[in-house]
Short mmCIF file of N, CA and C in Angstrom, two decimals:
data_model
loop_
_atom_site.label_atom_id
_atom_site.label_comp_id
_atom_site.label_asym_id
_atom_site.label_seq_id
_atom_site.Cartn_x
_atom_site.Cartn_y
_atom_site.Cartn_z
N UNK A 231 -4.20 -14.77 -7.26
CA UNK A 231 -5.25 -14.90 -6.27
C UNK A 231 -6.36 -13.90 -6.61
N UNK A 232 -7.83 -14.42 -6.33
CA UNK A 232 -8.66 -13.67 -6.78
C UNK A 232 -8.87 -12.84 -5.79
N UNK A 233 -9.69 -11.60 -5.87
CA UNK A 233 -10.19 -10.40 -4.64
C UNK A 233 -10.68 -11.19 -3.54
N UNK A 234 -11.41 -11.86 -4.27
CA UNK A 234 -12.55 -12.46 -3.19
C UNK A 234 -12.13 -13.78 -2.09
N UNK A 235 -10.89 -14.38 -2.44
CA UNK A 235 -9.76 -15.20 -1.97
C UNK A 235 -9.27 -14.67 -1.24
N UNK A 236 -8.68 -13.48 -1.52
CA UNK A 236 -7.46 -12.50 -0.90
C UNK A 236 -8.40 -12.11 0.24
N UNK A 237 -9.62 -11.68 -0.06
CA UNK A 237 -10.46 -11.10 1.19
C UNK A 237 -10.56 -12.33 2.45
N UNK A 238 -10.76 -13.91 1.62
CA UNK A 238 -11.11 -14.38 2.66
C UNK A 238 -10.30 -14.93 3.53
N UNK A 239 -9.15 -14.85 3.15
CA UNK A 239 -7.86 -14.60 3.64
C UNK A 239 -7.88 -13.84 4.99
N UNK A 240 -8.13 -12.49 4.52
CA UNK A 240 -7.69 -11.63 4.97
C UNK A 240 -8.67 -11.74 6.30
N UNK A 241 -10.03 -12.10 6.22
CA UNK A 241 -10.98 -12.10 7.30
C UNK A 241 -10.77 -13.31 8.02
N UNK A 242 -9.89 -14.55 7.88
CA UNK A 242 -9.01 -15.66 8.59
C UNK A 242 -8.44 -14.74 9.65
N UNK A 243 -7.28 -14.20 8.83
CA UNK A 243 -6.07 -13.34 10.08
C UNK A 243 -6.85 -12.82 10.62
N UNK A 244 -7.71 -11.74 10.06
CA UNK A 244 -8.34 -10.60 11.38
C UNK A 244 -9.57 -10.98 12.04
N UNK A 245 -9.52 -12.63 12.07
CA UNK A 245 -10.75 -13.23 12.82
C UNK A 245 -12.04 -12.46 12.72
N UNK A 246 -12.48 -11.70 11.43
CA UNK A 246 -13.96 -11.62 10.97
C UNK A 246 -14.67 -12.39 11.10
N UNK A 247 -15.97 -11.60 11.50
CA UNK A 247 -17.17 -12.96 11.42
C UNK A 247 -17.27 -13.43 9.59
N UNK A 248 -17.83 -14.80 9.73
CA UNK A 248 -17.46 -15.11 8.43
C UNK A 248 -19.20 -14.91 7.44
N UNK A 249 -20.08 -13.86 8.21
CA UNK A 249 -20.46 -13.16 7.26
C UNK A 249 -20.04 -11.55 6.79
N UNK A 250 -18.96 -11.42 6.76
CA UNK A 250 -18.34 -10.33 6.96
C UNK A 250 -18.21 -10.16 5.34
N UNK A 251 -18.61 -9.26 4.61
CA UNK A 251 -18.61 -8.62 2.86
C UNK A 251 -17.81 -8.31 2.45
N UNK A 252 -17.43 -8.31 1.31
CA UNK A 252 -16.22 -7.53 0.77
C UNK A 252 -17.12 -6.30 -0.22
N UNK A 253 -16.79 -4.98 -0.40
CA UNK A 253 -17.76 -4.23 -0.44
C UNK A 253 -17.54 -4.20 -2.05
N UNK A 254 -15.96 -4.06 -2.25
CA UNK A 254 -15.66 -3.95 -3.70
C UNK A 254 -14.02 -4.46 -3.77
N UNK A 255 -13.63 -4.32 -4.61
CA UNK A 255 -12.41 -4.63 -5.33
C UNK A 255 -12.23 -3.67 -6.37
N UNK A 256 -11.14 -2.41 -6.49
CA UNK A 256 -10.98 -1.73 -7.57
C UNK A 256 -9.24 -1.41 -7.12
N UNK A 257 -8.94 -0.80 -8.18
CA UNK A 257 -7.57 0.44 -8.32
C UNK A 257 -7.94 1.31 -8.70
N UNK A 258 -6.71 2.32 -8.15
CA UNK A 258 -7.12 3.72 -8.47
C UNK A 258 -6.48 3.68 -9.36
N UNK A 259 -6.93 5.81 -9.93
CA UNK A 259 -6.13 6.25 -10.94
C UNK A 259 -5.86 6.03 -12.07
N UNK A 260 -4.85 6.54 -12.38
CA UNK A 260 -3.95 6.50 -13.75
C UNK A 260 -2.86 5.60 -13.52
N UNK A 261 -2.06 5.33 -12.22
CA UNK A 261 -1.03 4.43 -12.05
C UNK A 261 -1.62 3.84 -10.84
N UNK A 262 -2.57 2.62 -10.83
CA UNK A 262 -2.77 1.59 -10.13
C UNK A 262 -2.01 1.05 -9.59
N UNK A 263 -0.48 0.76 -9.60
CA UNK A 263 0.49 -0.01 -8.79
C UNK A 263 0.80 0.76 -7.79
N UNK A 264 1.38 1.96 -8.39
CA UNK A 264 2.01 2.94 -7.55
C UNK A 264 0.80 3.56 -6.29
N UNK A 265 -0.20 4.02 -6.89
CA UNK A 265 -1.15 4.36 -5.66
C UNK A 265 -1.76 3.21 -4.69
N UNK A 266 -1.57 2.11 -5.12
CA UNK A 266 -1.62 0.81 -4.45
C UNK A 266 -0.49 0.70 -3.62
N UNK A 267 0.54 1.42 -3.67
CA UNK A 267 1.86 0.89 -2.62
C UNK A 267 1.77 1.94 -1.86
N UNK A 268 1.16 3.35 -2.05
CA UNK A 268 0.67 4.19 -1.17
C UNK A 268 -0.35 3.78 -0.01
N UNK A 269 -1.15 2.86 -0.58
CA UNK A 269 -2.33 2.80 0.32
C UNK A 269 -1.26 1.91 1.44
N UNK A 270 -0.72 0.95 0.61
CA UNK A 270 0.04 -0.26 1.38
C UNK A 270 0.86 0.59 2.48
N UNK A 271 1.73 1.51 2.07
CA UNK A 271 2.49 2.39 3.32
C UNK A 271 1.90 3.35 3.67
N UNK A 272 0.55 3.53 3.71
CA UNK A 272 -0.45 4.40 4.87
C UNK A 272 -0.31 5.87 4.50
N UNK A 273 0.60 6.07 3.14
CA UNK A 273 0.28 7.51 2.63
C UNK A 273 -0.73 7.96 2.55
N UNK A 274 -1.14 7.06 1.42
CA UNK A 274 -2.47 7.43 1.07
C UNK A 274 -3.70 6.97 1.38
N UNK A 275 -4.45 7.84 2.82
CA UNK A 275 -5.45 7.25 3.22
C UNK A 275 -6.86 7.66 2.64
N UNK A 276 -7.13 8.14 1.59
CA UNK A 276 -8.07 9.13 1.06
C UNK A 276 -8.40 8.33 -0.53
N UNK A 277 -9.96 8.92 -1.01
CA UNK A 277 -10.05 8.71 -2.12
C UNK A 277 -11.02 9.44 -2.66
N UNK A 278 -11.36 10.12 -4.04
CA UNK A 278 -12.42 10.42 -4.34
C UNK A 278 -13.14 10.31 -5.65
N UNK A 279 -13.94 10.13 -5.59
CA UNK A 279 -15.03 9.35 -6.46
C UNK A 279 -15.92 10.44 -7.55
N UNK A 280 -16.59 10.55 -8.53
CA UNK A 280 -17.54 11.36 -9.07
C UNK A 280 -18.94 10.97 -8.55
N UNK A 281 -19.22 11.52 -7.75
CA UNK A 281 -20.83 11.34 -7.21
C UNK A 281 -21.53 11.17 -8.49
N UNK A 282 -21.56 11.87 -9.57
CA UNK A 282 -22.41 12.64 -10.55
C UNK A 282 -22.16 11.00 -11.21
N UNK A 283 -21.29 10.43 -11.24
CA UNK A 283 -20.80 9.12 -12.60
C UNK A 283 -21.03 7.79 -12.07
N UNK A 284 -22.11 8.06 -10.72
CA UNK A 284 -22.69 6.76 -10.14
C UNK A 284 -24.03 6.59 -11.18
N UNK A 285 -24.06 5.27 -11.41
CA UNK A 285 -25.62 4.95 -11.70
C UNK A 285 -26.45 4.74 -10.91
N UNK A 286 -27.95 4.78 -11.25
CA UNK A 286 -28.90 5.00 -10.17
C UNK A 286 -28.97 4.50 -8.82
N UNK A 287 -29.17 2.75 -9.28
CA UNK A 287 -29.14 2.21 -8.54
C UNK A 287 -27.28 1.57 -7.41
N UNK A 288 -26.60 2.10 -7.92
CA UNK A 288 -24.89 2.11 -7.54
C UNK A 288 -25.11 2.22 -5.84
N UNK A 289 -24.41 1.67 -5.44
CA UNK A 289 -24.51 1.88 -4.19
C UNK A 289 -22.73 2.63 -3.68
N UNK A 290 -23.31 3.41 -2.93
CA UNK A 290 -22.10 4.52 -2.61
C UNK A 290 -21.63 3.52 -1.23
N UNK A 291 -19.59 3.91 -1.30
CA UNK A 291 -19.30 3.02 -0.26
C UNK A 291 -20.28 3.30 1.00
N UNK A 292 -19.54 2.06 1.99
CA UNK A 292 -20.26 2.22 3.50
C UNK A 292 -19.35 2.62 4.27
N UNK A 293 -19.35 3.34 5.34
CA UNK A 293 -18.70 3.12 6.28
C UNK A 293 -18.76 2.14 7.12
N UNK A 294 -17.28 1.45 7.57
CA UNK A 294 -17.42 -0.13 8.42
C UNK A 294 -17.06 -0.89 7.23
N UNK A 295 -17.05 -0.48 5.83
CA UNK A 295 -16.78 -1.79 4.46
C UNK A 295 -15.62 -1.83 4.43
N UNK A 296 -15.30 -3.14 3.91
CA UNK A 296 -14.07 -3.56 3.65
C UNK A 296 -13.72 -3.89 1.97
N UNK A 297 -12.39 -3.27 1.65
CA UNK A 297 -12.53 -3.46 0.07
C UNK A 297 -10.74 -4.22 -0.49
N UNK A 298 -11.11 -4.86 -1.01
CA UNK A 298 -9.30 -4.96 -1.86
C UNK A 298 -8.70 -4.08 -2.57
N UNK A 299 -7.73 -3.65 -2.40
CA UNK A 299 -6.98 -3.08 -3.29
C UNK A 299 -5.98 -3.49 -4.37
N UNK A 300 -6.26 -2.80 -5.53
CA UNK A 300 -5.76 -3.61 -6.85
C UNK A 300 -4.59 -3.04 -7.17
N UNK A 301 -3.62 -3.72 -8.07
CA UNK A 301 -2.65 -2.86 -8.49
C UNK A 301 -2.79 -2.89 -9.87
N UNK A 302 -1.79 -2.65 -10.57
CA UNK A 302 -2.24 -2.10 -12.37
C UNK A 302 -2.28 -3.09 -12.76
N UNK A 303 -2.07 -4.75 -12.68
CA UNK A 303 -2.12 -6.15 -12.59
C UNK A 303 -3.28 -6.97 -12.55
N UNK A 304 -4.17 -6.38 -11.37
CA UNK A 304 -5.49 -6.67 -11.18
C UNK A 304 -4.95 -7.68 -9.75
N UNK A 305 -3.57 -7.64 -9.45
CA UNK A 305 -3.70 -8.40 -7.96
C UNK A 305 -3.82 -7.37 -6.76
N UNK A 306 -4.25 -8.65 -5.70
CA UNK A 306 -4.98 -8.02 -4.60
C UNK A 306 -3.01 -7.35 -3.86
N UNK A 307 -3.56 -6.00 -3.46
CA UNK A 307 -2.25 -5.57 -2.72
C UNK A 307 -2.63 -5.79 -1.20
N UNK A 308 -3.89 -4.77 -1.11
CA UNK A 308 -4.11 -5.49 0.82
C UNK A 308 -5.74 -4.71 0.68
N UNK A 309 -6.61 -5.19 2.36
CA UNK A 309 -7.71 -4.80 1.95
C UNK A 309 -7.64 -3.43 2.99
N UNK A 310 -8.49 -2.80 2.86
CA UNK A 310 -8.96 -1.48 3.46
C UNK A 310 -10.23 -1.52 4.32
N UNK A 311 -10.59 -0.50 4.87
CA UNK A 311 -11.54 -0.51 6.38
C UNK A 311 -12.48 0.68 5.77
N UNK A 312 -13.49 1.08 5.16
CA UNK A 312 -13.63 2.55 5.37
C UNK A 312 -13.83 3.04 6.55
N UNK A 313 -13.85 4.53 6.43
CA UNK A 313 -13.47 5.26 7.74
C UNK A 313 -15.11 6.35 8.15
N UNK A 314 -15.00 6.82 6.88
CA UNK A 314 -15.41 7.92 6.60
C UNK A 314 -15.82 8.32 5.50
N UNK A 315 -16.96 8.66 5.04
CA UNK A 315 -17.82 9.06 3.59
C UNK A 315 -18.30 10.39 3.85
N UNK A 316 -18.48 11.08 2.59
CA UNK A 316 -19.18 12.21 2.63
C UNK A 316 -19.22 12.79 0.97
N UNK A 317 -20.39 13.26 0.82
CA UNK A 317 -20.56 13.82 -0.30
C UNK A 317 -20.42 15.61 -0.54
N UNK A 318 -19.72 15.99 -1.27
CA UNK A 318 -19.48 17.57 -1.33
C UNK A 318 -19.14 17.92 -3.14
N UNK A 319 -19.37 19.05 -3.04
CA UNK A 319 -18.92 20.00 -4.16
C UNK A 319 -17.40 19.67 -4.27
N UNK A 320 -16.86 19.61 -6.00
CA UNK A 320 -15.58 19.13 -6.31
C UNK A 320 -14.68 20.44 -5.34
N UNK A 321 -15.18 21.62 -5.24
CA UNK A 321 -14.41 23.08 -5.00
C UNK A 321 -14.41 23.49 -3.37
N UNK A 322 -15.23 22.30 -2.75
CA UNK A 322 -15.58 22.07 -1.50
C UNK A 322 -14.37 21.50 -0.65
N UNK A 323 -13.31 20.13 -1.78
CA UNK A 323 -12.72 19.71 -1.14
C UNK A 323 -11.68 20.50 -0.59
N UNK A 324 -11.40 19.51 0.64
CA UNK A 324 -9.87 20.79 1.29
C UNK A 324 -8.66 20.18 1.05
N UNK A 325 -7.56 21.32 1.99
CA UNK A 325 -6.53 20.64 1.98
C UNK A 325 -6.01 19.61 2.71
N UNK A 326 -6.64 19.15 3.94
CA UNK A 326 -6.70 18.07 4.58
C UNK A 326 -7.02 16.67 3.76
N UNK A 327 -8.01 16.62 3.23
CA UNK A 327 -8.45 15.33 2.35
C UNK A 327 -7.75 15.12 0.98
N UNK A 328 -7.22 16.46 0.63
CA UNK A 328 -5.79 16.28 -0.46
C UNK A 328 -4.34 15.72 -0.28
N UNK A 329 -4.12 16.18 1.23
CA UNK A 329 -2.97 15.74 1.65
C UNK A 329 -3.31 14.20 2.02
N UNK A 330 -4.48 13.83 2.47
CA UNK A 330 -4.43 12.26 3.26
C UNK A 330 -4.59 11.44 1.66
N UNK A 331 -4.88 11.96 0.42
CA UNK A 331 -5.10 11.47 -0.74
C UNK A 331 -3.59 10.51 -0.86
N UNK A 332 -2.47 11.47 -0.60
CA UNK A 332 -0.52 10.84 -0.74
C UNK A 332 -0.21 11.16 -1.89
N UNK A 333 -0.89 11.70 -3.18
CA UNK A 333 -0.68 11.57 -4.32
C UNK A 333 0.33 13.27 -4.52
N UNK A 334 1.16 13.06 -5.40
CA UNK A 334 2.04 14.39 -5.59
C UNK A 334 2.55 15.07 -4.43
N UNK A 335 2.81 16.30 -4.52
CA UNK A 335 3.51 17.11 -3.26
C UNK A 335 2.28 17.24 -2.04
N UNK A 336 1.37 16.48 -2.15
CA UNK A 336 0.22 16.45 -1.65
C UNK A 336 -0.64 17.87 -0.84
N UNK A 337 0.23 18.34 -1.59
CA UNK A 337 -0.87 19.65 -0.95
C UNK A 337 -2.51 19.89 -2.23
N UNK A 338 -3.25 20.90 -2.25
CA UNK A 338 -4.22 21.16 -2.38
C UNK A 338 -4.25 21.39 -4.04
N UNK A 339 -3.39 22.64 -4.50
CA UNK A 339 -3.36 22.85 -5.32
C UNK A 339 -2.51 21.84 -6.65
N UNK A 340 -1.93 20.67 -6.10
CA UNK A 340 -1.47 19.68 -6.73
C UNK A 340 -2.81 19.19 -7.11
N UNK A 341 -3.09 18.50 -6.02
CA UNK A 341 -4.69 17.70 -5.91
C UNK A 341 -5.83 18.12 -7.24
N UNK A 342 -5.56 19.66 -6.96
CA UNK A 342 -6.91 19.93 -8.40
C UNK A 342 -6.38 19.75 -9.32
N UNK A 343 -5.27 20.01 -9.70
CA UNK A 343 -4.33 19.55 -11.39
C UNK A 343 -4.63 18.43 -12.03
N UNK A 344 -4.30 17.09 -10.53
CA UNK A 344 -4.19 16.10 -10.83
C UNK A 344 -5.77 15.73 -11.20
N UNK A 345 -6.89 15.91 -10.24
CA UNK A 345 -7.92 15.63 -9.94
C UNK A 345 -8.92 16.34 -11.12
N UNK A 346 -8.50 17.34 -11.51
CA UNK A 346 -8.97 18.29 -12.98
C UNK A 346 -9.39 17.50 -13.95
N UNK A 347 -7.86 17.00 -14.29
CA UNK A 347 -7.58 16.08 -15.60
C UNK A 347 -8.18 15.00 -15.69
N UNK A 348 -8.10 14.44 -14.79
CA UNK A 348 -8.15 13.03 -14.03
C UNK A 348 -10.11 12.90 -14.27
N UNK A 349 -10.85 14.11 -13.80
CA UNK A 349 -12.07 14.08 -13.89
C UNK A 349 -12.72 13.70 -15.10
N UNK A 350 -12.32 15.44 -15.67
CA UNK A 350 -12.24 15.72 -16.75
C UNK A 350 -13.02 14.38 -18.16
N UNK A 351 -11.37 13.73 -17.61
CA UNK A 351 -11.64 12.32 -18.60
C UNK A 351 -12.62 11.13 -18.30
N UNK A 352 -13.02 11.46 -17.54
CA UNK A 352 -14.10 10.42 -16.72
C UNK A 352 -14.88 10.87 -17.21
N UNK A 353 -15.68 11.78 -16.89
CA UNK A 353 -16.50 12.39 -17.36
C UNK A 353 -16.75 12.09 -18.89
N UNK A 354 -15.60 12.46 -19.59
CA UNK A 354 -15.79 12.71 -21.39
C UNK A 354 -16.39 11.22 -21.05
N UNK A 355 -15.37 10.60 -20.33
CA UNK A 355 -16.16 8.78 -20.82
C UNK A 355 -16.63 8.30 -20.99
N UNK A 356 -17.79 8.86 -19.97
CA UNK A 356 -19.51 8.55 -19.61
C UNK A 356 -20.00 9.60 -20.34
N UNK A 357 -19.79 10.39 -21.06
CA UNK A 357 -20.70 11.32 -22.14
C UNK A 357 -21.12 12.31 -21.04
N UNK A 358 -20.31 12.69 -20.54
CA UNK A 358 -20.85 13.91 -19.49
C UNK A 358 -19.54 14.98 -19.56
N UNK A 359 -19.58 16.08 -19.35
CA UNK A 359 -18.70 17.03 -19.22
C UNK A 359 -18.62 17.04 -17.74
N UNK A 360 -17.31 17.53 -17.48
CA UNK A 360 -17.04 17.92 -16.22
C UNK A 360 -17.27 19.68 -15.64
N UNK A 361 -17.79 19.72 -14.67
CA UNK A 361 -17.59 21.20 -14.50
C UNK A 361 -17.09 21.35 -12.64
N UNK A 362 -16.37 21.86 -12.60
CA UNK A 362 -15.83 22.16 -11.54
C UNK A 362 -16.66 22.68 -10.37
N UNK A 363 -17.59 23.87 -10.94
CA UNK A 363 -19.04 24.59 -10.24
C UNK A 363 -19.71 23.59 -9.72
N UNK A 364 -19.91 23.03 -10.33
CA UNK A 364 -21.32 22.36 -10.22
C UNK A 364 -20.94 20.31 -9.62
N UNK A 365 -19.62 19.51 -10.24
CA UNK A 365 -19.71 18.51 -9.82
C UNK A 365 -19.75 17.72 -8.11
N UNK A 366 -20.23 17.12 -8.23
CA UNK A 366 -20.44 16.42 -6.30
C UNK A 366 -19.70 15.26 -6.68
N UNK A 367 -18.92 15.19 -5.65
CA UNK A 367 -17.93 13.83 -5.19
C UNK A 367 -18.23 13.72 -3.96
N UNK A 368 -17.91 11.94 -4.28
CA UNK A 368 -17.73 11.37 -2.91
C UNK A 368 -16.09 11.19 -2.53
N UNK A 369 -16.00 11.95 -1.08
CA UNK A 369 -14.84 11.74 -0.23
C UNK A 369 -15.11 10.83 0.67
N UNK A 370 -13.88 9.48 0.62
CA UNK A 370 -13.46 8.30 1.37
C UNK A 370 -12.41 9.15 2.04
N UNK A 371 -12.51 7.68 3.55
CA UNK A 371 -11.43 7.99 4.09
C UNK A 371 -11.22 6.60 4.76
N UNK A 372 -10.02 5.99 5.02
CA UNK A 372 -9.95 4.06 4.99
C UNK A 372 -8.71 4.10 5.84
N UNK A 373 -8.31 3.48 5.78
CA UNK A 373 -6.81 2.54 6.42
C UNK A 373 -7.12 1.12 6.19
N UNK A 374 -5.65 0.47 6.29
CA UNK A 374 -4.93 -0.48 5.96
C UNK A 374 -5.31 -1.93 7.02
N UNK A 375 -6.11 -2.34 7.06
CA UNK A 375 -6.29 -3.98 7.52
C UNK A 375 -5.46 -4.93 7.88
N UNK A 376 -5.29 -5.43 6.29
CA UNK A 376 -4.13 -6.35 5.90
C UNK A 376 -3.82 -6.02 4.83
N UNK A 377 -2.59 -6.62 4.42
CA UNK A 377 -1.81 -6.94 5.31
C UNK A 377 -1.99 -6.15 6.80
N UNK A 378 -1.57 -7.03 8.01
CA UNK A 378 -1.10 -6.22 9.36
C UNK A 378 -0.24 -5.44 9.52
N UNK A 379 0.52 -4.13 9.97
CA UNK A 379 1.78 -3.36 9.61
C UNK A 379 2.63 -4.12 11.09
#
């Protein structure tokens, strides 16, 4: 099933108006399945993004959007609500938005290890270095749609 199927699906059950958007379709991470079954059991309500590795015209999520979630497959697992956006310094984030992330022992200092590396390589990707000082991310914050729990 495609994203955009799965969405319209999904805006059937939750009686959306049927101009209702799907904002995006992605997976996270390094293990897309697994952080996909997080989102699915409400661990992981959090996400964060490289502000700095948007292109110009990119449009940063909305709050009120609705998005699919992918697994390492490219199928739809369930869609999401955003909650909450905000842009901050990588050294800004806390331990609250690390823990609602679900990923590792979910405390803070897991979060930068993971989130270090994790940058890091993004960065090299797009021909940019990462620096800890200086990078801006965007912090999400979502829950679970549909499936219904």
């Amino acid at each position: 099933m495609t994203p955009q199927s799965y969405f319209e699906q999904a805006k059937r059950a939750l009686h959306l108006p049927v101009e209702t958007k799907l904002q995006s379709a992605y997976q996270f991470g390094v293990d897309a399945t697994e952080l996909a079954q997080l989102v699915l059991t409400g661990t992981k309500t959090a996400t964060t993004s490289a502000y700095d590795l948007y292109e110009t015209n990119e449009p940063l999520p909305q709050v009120g959007a609705y998005d699919v979630i992918l697994d390492g497959q490219q199928n739809p697992v369930c869609v999401t609500k955003t909650d909450h956006v905000t842009i901050q310094p990588y050294l800004a984030v806390n331990a609250q938005h690390a823990f609602n992330e679900g990923e590792g022992d979910r405390s803070l200092s897991s979060w930068r290890r993971a989130h270090t590396t994790f940058f890091r390589q993004e960065y090299q990707t797009e021909g940019h270095q990462f620096n800890p000082q200086t990078a801006q991310m965007v912090l999400e914050q979502f829950h679970v749609v549909y499936p219904a729990k």
